Short mmCIF file of C-alpha atoms and ligand atoms in Angstrom, two decimals:
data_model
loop_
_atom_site.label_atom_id
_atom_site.label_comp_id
_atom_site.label_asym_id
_atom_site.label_seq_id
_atom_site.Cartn_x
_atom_site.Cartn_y
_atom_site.Cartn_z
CA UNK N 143 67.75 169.55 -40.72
CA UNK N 144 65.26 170.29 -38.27
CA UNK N 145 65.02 173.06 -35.88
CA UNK N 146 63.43 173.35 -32.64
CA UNK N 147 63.01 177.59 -31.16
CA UNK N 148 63.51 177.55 -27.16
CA UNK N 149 63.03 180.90 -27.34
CA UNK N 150 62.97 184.47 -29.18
CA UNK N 151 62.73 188.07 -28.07
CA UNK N 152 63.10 191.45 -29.59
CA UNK N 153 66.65 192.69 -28.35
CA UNK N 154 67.99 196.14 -29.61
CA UNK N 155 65.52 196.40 -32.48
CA UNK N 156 66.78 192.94 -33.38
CA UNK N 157 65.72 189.49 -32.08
CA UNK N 158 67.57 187.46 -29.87
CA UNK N 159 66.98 183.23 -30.26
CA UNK N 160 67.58 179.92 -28.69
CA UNK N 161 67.62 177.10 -31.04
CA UNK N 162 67.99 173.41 -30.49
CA UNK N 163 68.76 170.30 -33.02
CA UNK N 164 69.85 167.09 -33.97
CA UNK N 165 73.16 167.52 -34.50
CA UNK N 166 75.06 164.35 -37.64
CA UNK N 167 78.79 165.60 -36.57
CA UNK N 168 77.99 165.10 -32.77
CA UNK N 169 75.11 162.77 -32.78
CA UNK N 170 73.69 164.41 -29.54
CA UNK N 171 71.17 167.11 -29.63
CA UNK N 172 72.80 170.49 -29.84
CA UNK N 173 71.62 173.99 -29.03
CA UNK N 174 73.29 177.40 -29.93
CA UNK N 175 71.85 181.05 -30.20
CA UNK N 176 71.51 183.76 -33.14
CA UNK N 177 71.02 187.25 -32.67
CA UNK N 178 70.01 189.06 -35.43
CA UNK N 179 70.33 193.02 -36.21
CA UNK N 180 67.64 195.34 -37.33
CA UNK N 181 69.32 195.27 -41.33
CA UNK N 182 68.63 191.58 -41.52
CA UNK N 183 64.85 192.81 -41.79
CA UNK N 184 66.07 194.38 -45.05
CA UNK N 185 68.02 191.53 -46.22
CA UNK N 186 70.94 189.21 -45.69
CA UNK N 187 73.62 190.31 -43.09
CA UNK N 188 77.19 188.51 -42.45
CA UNK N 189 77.72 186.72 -39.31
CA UNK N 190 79.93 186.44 -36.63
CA UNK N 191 80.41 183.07 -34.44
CA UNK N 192 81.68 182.75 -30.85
CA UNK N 193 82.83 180.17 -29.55
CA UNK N 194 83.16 180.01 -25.37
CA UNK N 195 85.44 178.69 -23.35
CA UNK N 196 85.93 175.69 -20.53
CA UNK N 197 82.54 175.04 -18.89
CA UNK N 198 80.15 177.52 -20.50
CA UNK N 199 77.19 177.10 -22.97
CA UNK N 200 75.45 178.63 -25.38
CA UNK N 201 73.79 181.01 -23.34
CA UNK N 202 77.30 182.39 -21.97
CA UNK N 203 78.36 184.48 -24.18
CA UNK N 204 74.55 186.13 -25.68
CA UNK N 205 73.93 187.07 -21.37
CA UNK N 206 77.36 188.18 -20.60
CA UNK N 207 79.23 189.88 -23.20
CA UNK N 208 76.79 192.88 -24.36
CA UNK N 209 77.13 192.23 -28.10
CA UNK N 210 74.01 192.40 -29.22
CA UNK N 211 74.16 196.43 -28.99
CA UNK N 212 77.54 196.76 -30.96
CA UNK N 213 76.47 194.17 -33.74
CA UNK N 214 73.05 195.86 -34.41
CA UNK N 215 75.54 199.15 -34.90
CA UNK N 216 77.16 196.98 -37.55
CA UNK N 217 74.31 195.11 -39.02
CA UNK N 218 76.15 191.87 -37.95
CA UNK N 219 74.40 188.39 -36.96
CA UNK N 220 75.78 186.78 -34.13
CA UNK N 221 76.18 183.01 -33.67
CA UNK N 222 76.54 180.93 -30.10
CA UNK N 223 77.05 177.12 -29.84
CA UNK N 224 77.71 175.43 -26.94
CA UNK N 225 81.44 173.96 -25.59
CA UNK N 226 80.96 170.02 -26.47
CA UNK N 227 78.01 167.74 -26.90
CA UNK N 228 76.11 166.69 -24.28
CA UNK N 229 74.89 163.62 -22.70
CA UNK N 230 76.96 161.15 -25.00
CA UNK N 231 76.97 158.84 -21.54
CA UNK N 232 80.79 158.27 -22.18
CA UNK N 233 82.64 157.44 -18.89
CA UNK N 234 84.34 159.93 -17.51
CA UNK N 235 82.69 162.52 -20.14
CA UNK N 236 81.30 164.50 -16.63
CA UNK N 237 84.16 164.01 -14.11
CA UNK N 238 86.28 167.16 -14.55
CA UNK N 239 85.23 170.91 -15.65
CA UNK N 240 88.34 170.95 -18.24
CA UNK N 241 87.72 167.75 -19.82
CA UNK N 242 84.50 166.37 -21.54
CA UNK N 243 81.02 168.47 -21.24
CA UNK N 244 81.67 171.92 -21.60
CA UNK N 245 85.12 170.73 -22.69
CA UNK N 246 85.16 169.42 -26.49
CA UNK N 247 88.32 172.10 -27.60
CA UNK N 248 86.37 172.30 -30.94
CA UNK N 249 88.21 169.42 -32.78
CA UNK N 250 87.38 166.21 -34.07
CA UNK N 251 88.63 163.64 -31.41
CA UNK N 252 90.13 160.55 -33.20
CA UNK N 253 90.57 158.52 -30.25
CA UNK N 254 87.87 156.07 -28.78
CA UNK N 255 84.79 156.44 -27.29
CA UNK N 256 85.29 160.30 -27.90
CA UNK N 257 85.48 160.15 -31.63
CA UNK N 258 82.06 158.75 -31.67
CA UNK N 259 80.79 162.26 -30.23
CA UNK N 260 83.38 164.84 -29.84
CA UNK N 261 83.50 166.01 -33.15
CA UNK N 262 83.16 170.03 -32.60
CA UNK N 263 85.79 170.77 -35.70
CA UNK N 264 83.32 169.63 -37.72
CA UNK N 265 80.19 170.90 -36.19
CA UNK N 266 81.62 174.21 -36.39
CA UNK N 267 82.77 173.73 -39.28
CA UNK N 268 80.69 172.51 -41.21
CA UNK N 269 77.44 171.41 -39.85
CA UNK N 270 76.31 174.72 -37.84
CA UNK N 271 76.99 177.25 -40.83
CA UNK N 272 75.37 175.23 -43.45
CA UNK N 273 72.64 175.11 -40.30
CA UNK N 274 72.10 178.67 -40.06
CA UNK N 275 72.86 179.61 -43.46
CA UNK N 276 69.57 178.11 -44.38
CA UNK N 277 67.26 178.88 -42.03
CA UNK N 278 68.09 182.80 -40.45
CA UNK N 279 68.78 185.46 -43.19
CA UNK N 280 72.50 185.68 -43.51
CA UNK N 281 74.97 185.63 -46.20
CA UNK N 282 76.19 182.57 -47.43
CA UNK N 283 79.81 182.51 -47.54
CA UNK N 284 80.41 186.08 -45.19
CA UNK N 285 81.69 184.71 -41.95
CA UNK N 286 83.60 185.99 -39.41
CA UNK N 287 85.18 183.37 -36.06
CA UNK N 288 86.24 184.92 -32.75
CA UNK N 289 85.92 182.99 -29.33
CA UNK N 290 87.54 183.15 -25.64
CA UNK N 291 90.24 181.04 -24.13
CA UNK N 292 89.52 177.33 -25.44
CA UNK N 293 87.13 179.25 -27.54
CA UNK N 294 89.82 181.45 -28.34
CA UNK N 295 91.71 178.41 -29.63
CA UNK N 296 88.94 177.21 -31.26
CA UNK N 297 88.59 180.39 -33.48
CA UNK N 298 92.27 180.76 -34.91
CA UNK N 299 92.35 177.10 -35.26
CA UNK N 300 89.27 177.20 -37.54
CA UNK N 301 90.49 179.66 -39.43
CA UNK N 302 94.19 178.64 -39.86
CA UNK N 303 93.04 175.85 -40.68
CA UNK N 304 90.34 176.46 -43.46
CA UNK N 305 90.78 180.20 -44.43
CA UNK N 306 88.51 180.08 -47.01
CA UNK N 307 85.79 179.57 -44.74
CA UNK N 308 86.10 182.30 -42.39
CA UNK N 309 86.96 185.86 -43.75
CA UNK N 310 88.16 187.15 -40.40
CA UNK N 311 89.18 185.99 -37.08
CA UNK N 312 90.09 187.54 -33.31
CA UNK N 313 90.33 185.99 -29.81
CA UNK N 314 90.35 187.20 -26.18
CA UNK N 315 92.73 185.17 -23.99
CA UNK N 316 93.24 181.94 -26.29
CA UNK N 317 94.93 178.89 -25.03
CA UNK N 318 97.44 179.76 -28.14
CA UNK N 319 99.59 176.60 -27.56
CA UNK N 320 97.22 173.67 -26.18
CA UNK N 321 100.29 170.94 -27.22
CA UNK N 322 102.68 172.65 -24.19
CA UNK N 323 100.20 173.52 -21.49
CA UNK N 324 98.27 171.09 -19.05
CA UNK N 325 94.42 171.83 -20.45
CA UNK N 326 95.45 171.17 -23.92
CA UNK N 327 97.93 168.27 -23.16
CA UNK N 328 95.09 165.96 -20.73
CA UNK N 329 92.20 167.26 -23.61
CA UNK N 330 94.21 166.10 -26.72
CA UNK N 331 95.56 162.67 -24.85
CA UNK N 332 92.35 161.96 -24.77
CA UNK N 333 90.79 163.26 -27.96
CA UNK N 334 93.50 162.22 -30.01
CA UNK N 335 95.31 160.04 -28.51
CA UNK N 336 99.36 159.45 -27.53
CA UNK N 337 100.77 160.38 -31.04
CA UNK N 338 101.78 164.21 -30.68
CA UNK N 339 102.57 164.27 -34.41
CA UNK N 340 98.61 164.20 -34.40
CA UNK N 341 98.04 167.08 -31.94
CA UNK N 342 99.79 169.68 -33.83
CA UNK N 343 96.69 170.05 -36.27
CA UNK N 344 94.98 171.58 -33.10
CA UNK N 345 97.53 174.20 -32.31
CA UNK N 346 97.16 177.58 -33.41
CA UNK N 347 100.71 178.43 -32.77
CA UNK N 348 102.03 175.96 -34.78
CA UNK N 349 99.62 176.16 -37.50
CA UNK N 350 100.82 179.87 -37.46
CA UNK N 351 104.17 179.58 -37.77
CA UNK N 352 103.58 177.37 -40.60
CA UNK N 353 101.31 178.96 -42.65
CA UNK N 354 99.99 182.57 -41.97
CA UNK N 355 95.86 183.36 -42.09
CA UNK N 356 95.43 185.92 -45.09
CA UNK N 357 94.36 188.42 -42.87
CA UNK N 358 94.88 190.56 -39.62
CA UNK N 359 94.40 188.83 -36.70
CA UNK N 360 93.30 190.71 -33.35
CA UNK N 361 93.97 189.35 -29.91
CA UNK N 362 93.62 190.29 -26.83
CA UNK N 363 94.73 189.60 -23.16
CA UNK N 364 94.13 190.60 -19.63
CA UNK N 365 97.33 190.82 -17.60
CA UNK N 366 95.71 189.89 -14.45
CA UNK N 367 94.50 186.66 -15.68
CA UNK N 368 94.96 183.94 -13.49
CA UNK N 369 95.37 181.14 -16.59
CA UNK N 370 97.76 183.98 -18.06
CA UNK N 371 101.14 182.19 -17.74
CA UNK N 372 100.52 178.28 -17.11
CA UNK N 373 97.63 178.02 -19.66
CA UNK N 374 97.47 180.87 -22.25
CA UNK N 375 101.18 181.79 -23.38
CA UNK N 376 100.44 184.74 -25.59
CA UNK N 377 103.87 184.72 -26.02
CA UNK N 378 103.66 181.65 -28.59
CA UNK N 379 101.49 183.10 -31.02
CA UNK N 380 103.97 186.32 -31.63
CA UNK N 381 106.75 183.61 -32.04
CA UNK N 382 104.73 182.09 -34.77
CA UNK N 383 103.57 185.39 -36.17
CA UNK N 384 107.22 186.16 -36.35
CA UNK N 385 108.25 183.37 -37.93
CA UNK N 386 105.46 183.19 -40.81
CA UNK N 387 104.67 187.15 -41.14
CA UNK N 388 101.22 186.76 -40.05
CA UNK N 389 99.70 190.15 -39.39
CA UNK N 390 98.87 189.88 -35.59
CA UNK N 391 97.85 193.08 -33.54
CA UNK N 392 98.39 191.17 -29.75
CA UNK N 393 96.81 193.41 -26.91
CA UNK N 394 97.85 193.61 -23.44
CA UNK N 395 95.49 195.30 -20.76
CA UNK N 396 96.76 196.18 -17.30
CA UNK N 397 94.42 194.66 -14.47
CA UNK N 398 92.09 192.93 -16.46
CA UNK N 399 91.44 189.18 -15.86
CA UNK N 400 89.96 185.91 -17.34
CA UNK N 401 86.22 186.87 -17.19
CA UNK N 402 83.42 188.43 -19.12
CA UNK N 403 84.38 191.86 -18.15
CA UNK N 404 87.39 191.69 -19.51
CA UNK N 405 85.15 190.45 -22.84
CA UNK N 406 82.77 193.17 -22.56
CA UNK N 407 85.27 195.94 -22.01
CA UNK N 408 86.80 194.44 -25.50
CA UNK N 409 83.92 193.16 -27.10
CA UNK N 410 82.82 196.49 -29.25
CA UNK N 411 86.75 196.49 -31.24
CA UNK N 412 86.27 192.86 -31.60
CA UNK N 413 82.38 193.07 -33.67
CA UNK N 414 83.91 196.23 -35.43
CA UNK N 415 87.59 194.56 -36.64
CA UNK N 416 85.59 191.59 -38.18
CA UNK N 417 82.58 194.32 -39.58
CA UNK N 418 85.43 196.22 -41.68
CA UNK N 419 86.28 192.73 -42.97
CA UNK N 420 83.17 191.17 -43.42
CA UNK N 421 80.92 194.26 -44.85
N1 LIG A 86 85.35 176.31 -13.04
C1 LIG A 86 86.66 176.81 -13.27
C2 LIG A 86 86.66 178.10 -14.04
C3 LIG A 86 86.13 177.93 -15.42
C4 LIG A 86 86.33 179.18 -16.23
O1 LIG A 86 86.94 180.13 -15.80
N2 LIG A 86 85.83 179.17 -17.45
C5 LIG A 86 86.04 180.31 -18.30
C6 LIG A 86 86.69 179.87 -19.56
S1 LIG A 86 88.27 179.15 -19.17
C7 LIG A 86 88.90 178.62 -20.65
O2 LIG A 86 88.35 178.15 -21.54
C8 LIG A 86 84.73 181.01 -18.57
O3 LIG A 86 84.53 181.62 -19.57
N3 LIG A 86 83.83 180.93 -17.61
C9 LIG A 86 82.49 181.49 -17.70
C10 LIG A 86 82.34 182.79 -17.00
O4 LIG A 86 81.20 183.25 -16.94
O5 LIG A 86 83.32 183.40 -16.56
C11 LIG A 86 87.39 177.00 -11.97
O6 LIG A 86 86.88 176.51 -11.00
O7 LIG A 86 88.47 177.61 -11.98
#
């Protein structure tokens, strides 16, 4: 697999890149970002991906959140992608902000055109760790998930889903039950189709209450977000949590809302949770 550098620069004795390629699970080009501490001068560090929410990039989260900082603390790599492919040319694929580009929920769609591109699960995966396991200098097989809102989804359902992969896993805001709220219910109709059977391998909350991640679990949630009650339902997840004993430390913060600074007033416990997991 070939990679193309957009761009690199020295970023808290660390370097921060942009990286493009051509991507088998999506069959677009794809372009994500690594940030790498000081320590992975000395040798292989673990790594932590992020996966953003409804209408960001790859960019979104390396400008916004202030990471870089806390993970050079840590001696953590940080990984970006961005939210779907791009440019598939499927019709409707730019028509709505919640649905499409900058939209792909990080599953595999199974329903036509979109399962010809929209295959994020396995990007994610698969295809992006095996990417940058061999060509940055991280650990093979020392990965930590986190991600915000659809990203946030994206994260627990990655790692409820293959646990082996990912040795820890947090979230700010997730959509924690896509199958019962409007974002997740027009993304999957079209990604997977009219069989709701099918959609309930995309839901963390119901993943969870079947089958607990073997680890703590750290969420958390701004009580002045405006997606709070019609799109987020924290709620869910400590049903599930209940109901299969998954270890789930669920935040609430007074005043805080939907945006990055919410994230970057959180991000710091986030990197060091999945550090005392991953180190
Ligand atoms: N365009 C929308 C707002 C889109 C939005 O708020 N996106 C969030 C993620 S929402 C869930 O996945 C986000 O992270 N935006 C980037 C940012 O910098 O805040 C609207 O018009 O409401």
């Amino acid at each position: 697999m070939t990679l193309s550098t957009r761009s690199e620069q020295r970023c808290f004795g660390g370097r921060m890149g942009f990286y493009t390629h051509r991507s088998e699970a999506t069959g677009t080009d794809m372009a994500f970002a690594v940030y790498l501490p000081p320590q992975a001068a000395r040798g292989p560090v673990p790594a932590l991906y992020y996966l953003a929410g409804l209408t960001c990039t790859e960019e979104t989260f390396a400008i916004k959140a202030g990471a870089q900082r806390v993970a050079a603390g840590h001696g953590l790599a940080l990984v970006a992608c961005d939210t779907s492919p791009r440019g598939a040319n499927l019709p409707g694929e730019d028509d709505s902000w919640d649905f499409g580009t900058g939209a792909g929920f990080y599953l595999d769609a199974t329903a036509e055109p979109w399962s010809r591109h929209y295959r994020m699960a396995t990007y994610v995966n698969r295809e992006l760790p095996a990417l940058v396991e061999a060509n940055f200098p991280v650990r093979p097989g020392r990965r930590g998930i986190f991600g915000h809102s659809m990203g946030g989804h994206g994260a627990l359902v990655s790692a409820l889903r293959q646990p082996a992969l990912w040795q820890s896993v947090s979230a700010f805001a997730p959509i924690t039950n896509p199958v019962a709220v409007p974002w997740g219910e027009k993304a999957f109709s079209y990604y997977l189709g009219p069989d709701r059977a099918r959609w309930a391998e995309w839901d963390a909350s119901l993943l969870m209450a079947k089958r607990p991640y073997p680890g703590p679990i750290l969420v958390d949630q701004g009580l002045s977000d405006q997606f709070l009650e019609i799109q987020l339902r924290p709620e869910r997840l400590e049903e599930a949590a209940a109901l299969s004993g998954q270890e789930l430390t669920l935040r609430r913060h007074e005043d805080y809302d939907h945006s990055y600074w919410f994230i970057q007033s959180f991000v710091a416990d986030h990197v060091a949770h999945h550090a005392r997991l991953l180190l």
